[in-house]
Short mmCIF file of C-alpha atoms (C1' of nucleotides) in Angstrom, two decimals:
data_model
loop_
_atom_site.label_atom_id
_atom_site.label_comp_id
_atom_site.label_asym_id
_atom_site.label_seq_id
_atom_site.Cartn_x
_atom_site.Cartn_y
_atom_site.Cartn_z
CA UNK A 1 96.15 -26.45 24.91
CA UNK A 2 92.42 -25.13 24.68
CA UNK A 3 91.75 -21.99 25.54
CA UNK A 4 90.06 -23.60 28.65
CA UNK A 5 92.71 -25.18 29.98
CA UNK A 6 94.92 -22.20 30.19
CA UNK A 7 91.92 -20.79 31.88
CA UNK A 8 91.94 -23.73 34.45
CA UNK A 9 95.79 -23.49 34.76
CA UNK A 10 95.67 -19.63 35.31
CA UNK A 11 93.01 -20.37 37.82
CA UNK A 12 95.14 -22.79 39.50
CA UNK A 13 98.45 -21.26 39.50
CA UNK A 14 96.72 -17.85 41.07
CA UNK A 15 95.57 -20.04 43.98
CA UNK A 16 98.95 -21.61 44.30
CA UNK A 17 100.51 -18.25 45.10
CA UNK A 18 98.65 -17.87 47.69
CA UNK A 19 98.68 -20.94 48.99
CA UNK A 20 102.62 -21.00 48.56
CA UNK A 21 103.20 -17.68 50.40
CA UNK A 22 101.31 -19.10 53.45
CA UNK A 23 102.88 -22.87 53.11
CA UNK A 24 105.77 -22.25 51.45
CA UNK A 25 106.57 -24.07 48.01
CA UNK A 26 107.44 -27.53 49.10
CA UNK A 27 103.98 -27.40 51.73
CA UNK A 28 101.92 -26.52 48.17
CA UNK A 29 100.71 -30.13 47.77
CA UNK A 30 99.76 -31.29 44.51
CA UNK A 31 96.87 -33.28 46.61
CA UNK A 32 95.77 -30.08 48.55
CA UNK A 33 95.87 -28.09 45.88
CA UNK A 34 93.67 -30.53 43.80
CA UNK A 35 91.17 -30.55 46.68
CA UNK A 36 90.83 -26.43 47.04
CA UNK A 37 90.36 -26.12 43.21
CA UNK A 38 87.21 -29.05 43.61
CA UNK A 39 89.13 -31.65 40.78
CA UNK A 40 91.02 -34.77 40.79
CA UNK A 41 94.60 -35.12 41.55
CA UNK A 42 95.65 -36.19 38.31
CA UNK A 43 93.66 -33.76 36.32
CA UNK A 44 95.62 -30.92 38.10
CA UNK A 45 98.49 -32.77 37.84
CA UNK A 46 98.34 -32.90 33.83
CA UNK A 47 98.69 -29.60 33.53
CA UNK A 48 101.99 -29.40 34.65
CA UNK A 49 103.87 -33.09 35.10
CA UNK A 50 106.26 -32.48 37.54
CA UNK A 51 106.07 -30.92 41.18
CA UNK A 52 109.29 -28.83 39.79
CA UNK A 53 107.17 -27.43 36.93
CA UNK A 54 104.24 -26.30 39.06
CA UNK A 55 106.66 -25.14 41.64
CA UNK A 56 108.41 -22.80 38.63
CA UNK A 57 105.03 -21.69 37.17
CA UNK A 58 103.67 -20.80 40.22
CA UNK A 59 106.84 -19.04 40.60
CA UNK A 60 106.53 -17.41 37.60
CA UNK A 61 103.07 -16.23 38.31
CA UNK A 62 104.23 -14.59 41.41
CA UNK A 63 106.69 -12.60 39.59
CA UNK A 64 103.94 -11.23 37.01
CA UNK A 65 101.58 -10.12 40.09
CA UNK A 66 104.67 -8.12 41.74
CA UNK A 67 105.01 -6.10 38.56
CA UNK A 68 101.36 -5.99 37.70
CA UNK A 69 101.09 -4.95 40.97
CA UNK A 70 104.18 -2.48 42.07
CA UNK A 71 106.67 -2.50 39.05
CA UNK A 72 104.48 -1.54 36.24
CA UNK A 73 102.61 1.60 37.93
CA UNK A 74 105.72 2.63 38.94
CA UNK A 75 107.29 2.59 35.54
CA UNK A 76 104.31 5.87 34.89
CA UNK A 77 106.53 7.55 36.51
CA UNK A 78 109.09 9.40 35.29
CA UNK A 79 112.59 7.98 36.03
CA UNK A 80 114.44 9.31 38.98
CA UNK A 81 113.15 10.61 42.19
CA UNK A 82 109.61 10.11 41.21
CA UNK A 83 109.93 6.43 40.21
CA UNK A 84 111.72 5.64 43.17
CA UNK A 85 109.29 7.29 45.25
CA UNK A 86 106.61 5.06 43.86
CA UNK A 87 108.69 1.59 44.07
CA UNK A 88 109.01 2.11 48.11
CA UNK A 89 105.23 3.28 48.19
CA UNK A 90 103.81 0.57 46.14
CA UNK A 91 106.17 -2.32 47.57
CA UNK A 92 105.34 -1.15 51.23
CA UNK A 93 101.67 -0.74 50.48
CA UNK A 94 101.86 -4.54 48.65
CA UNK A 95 103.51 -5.61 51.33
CA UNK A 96 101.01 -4.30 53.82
CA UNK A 97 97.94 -4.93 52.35
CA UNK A 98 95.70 -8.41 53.62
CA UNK A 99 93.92 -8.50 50.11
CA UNK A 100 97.18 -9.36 48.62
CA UNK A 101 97.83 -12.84 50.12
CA UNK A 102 101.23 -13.08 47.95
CA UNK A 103 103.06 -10.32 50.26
CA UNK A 104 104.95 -12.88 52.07
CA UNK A 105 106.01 -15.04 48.72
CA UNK A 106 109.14 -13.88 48.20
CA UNK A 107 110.26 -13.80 51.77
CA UNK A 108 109.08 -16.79 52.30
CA UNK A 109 109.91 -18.64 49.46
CA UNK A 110 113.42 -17.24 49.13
CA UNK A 111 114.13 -18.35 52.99
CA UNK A 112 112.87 -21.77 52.13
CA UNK A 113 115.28 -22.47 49.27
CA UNK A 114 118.51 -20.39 49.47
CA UNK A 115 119.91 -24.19 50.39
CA UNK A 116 118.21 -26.07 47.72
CA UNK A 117 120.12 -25.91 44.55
CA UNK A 118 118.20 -26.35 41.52
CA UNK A 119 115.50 -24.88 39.13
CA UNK A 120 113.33 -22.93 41.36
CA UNK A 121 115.87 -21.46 43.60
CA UNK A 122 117.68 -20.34 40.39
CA UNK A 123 114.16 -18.79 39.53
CA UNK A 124 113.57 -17.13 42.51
CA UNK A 125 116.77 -16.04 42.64
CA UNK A 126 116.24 -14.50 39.24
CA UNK A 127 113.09 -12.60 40.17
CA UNK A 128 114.73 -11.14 43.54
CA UNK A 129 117.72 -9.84 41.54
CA UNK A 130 115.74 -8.56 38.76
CA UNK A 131 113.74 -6.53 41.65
CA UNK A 132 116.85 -4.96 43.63
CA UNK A 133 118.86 -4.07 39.67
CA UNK A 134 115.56 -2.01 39.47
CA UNK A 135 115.75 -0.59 42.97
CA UNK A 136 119.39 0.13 42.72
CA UNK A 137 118.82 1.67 39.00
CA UNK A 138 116.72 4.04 40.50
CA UNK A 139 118.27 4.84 43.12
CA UNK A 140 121.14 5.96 40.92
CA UNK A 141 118.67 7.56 38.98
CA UNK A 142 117.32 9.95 41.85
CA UNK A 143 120.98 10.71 43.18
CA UNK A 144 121.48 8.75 45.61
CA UNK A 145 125.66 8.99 46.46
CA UNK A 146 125.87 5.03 46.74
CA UNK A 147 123.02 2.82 44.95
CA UNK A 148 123.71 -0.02 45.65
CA UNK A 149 124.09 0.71 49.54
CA UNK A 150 120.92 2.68 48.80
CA UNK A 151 118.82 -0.04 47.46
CA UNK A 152 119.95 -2.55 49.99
CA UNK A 153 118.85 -0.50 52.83
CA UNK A 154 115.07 0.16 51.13
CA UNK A 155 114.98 -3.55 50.43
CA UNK A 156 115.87 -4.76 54.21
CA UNK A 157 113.92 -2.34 55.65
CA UNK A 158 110.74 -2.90 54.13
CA UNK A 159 110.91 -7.12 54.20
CA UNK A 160 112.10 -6.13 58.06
CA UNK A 161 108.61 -4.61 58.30
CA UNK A 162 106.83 -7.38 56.45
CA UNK A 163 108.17 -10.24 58.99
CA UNK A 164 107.46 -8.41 61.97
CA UNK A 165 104.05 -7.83 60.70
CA UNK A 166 103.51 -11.07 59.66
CA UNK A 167 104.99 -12.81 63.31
CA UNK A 168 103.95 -9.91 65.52
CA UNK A 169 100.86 -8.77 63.56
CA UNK A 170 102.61 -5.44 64.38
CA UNK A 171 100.83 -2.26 62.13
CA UNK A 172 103.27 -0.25 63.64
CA UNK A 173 106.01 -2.16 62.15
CA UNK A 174 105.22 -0.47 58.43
CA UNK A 175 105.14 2.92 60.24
CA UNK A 176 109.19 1.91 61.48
CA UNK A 177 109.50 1.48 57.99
CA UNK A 178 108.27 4.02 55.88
CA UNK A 179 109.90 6.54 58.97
CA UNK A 180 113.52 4.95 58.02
CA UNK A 181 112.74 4.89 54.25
CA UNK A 182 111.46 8.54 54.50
CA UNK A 183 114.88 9.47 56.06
CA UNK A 184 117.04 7.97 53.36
CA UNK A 185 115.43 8.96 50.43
CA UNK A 186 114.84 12.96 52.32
CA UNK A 187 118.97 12.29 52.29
CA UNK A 188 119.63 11.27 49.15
CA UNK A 189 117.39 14.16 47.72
CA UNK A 190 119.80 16.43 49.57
CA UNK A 191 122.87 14.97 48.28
CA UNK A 192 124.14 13.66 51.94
CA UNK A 193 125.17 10.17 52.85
CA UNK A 194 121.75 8.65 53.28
CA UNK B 1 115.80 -40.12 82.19
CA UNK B 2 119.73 -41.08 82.29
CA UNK B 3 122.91 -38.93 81.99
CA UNK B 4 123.40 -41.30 78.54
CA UNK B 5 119.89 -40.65 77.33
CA UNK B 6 119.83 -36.84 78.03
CA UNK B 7 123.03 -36.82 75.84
CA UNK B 8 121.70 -38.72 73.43
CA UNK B 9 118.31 -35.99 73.18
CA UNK B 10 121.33 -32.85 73.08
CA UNK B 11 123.01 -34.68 70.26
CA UNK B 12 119.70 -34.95 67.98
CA UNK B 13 118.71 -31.44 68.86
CA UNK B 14 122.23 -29.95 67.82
CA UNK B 15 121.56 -31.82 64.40
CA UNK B 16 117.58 -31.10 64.26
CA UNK B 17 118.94 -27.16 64.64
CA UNK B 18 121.05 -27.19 61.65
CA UNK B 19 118.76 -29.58 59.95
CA UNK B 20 115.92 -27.12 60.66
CA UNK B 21 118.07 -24.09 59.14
CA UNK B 22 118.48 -25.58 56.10
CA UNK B 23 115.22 -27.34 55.69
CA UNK B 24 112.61 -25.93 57.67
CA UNK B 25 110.49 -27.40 60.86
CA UNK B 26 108.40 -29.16 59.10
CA UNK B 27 111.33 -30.54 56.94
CA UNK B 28 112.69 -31.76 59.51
CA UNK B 29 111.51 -35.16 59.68
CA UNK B 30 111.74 -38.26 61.97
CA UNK B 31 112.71 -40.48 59.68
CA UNK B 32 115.67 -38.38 58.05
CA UNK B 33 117.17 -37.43 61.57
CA UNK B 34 117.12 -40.90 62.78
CA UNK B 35 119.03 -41.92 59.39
CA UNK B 36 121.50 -38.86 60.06
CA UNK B 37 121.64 -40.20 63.58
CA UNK B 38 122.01 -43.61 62.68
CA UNK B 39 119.15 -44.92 65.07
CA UNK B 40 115.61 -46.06 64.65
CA UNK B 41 112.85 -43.90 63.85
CA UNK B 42 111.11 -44.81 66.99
CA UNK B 43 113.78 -44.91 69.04
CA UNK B 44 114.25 -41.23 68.61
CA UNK B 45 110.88 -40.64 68.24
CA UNK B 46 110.49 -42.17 72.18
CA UNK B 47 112.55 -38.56 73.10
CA UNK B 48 110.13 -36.31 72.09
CA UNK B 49 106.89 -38.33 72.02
CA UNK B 50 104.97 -36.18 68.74
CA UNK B 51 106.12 -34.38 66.22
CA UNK B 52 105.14 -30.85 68.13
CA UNK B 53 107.40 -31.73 70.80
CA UNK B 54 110.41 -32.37 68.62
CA UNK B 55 110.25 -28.65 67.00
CA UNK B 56 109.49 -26.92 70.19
CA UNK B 57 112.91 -28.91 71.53
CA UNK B 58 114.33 -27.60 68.15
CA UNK B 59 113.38 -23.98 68.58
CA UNK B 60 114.76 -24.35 72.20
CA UNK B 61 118.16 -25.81 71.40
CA UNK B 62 118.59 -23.02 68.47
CA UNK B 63 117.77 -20.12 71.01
CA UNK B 64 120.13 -21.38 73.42
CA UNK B 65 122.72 -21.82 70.66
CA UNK B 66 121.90 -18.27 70.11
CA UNK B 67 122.33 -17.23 73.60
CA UNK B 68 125.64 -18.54 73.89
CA UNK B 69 126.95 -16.89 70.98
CA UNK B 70 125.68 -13.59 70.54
CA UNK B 71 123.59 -12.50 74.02
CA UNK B 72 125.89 -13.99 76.89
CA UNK B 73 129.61 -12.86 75.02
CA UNK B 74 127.55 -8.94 75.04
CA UNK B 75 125.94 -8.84 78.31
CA UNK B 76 129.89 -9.09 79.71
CA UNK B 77 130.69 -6.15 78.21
CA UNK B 78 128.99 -2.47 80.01
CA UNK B 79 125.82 -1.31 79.30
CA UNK B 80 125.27 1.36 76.41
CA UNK B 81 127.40 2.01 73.66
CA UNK B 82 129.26 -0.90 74.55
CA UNK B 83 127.47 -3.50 74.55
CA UNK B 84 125.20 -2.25 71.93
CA UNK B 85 128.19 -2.69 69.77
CA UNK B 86 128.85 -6.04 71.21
CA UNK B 87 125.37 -6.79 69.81
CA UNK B 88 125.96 -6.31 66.53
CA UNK B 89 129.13 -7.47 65.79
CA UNK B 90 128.25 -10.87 67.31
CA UNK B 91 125.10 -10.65 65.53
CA UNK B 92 126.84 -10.12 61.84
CA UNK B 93 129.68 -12.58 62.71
CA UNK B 94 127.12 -15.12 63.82
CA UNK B 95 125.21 -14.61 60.73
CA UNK B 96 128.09 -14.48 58.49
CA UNK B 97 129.91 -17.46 59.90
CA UNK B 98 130.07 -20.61 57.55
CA UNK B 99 130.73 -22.89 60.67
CA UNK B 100 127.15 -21.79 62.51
CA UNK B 101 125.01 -24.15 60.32
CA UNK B 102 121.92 -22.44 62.58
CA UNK B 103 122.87 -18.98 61.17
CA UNK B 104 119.47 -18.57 59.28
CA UNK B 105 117.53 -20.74 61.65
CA UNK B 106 115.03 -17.47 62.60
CA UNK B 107 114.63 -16.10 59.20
CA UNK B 108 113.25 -19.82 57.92
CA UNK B 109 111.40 -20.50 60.70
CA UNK B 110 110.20 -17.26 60.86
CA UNK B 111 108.82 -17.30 57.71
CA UNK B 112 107.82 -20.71 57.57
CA UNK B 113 105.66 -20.59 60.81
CA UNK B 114 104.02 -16.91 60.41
CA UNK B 115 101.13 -18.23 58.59
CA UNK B 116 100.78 -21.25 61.18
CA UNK B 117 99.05 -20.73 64.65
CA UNK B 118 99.86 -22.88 67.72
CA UNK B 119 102.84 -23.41 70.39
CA UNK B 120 105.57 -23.37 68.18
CA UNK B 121 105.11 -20.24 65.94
CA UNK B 122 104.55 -18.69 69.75
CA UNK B 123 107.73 -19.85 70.95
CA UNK B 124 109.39 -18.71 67.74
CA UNK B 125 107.81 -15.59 68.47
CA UNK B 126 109.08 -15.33 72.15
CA UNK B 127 112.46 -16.04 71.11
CA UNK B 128 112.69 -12.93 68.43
CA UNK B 129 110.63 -10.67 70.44
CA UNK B 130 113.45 -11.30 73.68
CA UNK B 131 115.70 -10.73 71.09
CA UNK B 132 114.16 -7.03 69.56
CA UNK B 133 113.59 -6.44 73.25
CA UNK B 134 117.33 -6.74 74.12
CA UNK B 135 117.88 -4.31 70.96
CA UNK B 136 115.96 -1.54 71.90
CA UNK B 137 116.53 -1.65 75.65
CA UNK B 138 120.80 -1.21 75.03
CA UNK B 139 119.50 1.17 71.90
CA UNK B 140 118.09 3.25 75.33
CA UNK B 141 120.62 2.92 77.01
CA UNK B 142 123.32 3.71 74.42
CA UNK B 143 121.33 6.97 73.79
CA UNK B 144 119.58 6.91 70.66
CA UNK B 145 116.62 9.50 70.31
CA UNK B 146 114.03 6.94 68.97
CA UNK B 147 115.40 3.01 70.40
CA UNK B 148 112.45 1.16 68.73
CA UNK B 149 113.33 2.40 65.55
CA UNK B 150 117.23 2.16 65.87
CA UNK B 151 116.75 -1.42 67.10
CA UNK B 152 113.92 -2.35 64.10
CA UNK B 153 116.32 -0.60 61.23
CA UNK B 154 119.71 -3.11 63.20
CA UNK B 155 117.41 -6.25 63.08
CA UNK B 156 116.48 -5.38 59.66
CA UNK B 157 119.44 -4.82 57.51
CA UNK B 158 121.55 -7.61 59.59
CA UNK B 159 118.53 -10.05 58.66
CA UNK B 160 118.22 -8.26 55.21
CA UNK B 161 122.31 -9.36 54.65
CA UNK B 162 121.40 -12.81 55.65
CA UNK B 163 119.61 -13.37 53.10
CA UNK B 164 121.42 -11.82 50.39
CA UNK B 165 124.09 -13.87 51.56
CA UNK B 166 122.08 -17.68 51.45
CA UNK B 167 119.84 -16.68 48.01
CA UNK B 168 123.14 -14.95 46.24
CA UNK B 169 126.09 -16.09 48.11
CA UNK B 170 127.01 -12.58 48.04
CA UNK B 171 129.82 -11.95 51.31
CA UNK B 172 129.71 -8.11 50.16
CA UNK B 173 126.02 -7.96 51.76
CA UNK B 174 127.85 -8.00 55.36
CA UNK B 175 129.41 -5.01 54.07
CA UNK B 176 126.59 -3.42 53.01
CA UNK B 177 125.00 -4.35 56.32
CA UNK B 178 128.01 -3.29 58.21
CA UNK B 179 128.25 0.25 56.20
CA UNK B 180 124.25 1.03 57.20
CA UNK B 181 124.91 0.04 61.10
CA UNK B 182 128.10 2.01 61.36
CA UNK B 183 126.54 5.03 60.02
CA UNK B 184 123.13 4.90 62.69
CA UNK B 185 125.65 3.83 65.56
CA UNK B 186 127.59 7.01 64.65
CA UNK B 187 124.68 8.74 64.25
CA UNK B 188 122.90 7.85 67.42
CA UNK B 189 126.59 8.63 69.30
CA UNK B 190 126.81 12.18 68.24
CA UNK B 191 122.94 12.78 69.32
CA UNK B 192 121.59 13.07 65.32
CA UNK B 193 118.56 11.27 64.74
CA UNK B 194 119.87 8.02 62.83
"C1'" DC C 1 117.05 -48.57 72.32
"C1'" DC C 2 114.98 -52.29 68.48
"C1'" DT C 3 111.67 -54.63 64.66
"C1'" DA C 4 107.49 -54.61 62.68
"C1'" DC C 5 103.73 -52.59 61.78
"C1'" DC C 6 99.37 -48.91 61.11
"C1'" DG C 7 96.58 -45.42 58.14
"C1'" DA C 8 97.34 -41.24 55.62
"C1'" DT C 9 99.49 -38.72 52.23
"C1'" DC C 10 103.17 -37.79 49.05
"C1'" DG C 11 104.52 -37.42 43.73
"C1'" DG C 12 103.52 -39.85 39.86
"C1'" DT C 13 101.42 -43.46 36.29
"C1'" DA C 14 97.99 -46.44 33.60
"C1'" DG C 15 94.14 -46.47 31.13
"C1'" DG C 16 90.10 -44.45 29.68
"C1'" DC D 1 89.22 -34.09 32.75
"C1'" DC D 2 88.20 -38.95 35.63
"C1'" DT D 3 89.02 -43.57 38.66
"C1'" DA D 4 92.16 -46.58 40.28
"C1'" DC D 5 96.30 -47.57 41.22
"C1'" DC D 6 101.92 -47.66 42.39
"C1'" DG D 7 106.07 -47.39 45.78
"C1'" DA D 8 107.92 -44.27 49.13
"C1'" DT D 9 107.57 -41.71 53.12
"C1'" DC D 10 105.07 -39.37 56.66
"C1'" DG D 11 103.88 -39.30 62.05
"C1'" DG D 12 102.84 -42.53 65.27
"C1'" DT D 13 101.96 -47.27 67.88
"C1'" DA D 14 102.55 -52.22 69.68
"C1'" DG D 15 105.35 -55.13 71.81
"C1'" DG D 16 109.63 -56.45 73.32
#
DNA sequence: CCTACCGATCGGTAGG
DNA sequence: CCTACCGATCGGTAGG
């Protein structure tokens, strides 16, 4: 493929992100999403032949803006404590921010599918487990007494805080968040049951 | 409308709810729920009259479902600790449960209808905000310090096992869940901050 | 409740 | 990359 086209499927795939975390994965339309990047159906539709194979690139894309966006900065860091510190801030803050129209991707995506066996649930699937072995790796990491408890609690407690901001439009509920995260990791630095 | 006819309606909503949990709102088509009902497409479409009117029915039917099993079964026990843990135990049970097909009927539609203004993302947001309500107040009344926060950090990690249990089929995430609620309950018994 | 239909849109194909 | 299609399905209507 010319190095237009991967251009012009880059292009497309961004804007299906987006438009996936708002209409979920099924809603993302191979005729709407034509329309919104101004070319034909089938031209858009060449580039990946299947509904399946957009749905699991535009997967795939999501994945590499999540750790361009919160695993990679974090990985700076120095393992332990410090890293973990930065994987709550950075996922709350990507969460939180309105610029970053993919917030809601995973929860939404991973809500829409968890009954649909097949290719892209396996992929999603894939990306959320990838996310919490990193979160639960790090929480060993910084001392945390149970990990995997540990990681669990960060990871409901911040996509708590994205759905009531989402439904509610609720600031505060980030603030609920980052005050129960706060508490946990404060815990786990002193060595009690967080 | 007749005795026969308003069964008829109850029937399709039962099977619309669990239809909905599994597929979505807007999944949930005419045409498949007639076929699952074994009627006509119209004549089940003459019981709601649009589209609209059919999910709004839906959203109804799966908050009364709700009702019945978790809120009525707690509001018999006293108010406070009580009944707080009332709440959550028919909460995770209700989640957990195999048998209640409707179990993740919130967290879809929830997600599904955050990014979509009008009357049915508003009733889906009456429904969990009676629900959060009903947290908090028994978190009050059951003593903890801060009952907005206890009640967001319940609603969280019982919602954040839900989904670990539909994406992984993981049954240990109602431990997990279980394990974090125990320890705020206990917590918010012996006057700590939870 | 039914059959028979409507226009719009879906994913996908033919041919250029 | 395009126009011009295909059969299937969508929400909804006419008429009985």
């Amino acid at each position: 493929m010319s190095t237009a086209g991967l251009r012009t499927r880059d292009a497309i795939l961004e804007r299906a992100v987006d438009l996936a975390s708002a209409e979920g994965l099924e809603g993302l339309t191979i005729g709407r999403l034509a329309a919104e990047m101004e070319m034909s159906k089938s031209g858009l539709f060449r580039h990946f032949g299947a509904k399946e194979e957009l749905q699991l690139a535009t997967v795939d894309a999501a994945a590499r803006r999540f750790v361009e966006g919160v695993v990679a900065p974090a990985l700076e860091r120095e393992p332990g404590r410090p890293r973990l510190d930065a994987l709550c801030e950075l996922y709350l803050d990507h969460l939180e921010s309105q610029v970053f129209a993919g917030g809601c991707f995973w929860g939404a995506t991973a809500h829409e599918f968890d009954d649909r066996p097949g290719a892209v649930r396996d992929a999603i699937r894939d990306a959320v487990a990838a996310w919490l072995a990193l979160l639960t790796e790090e929480s060993r990491n910084a001392g945390a007494p149970d990990p995997e408890q540990f990681a669990f609690e960060l990871q409901a407690l911040a996509q708590g805080a994205n759905l009531r901001y989402r439904l509610f439009g609720e600031e505060k509920a980030f603030v609920l968040a980052r005050t129960a995260i706060a508490r946990r990791l404060a815990a786990a630095g002193s060595g009690d049951r967080a």
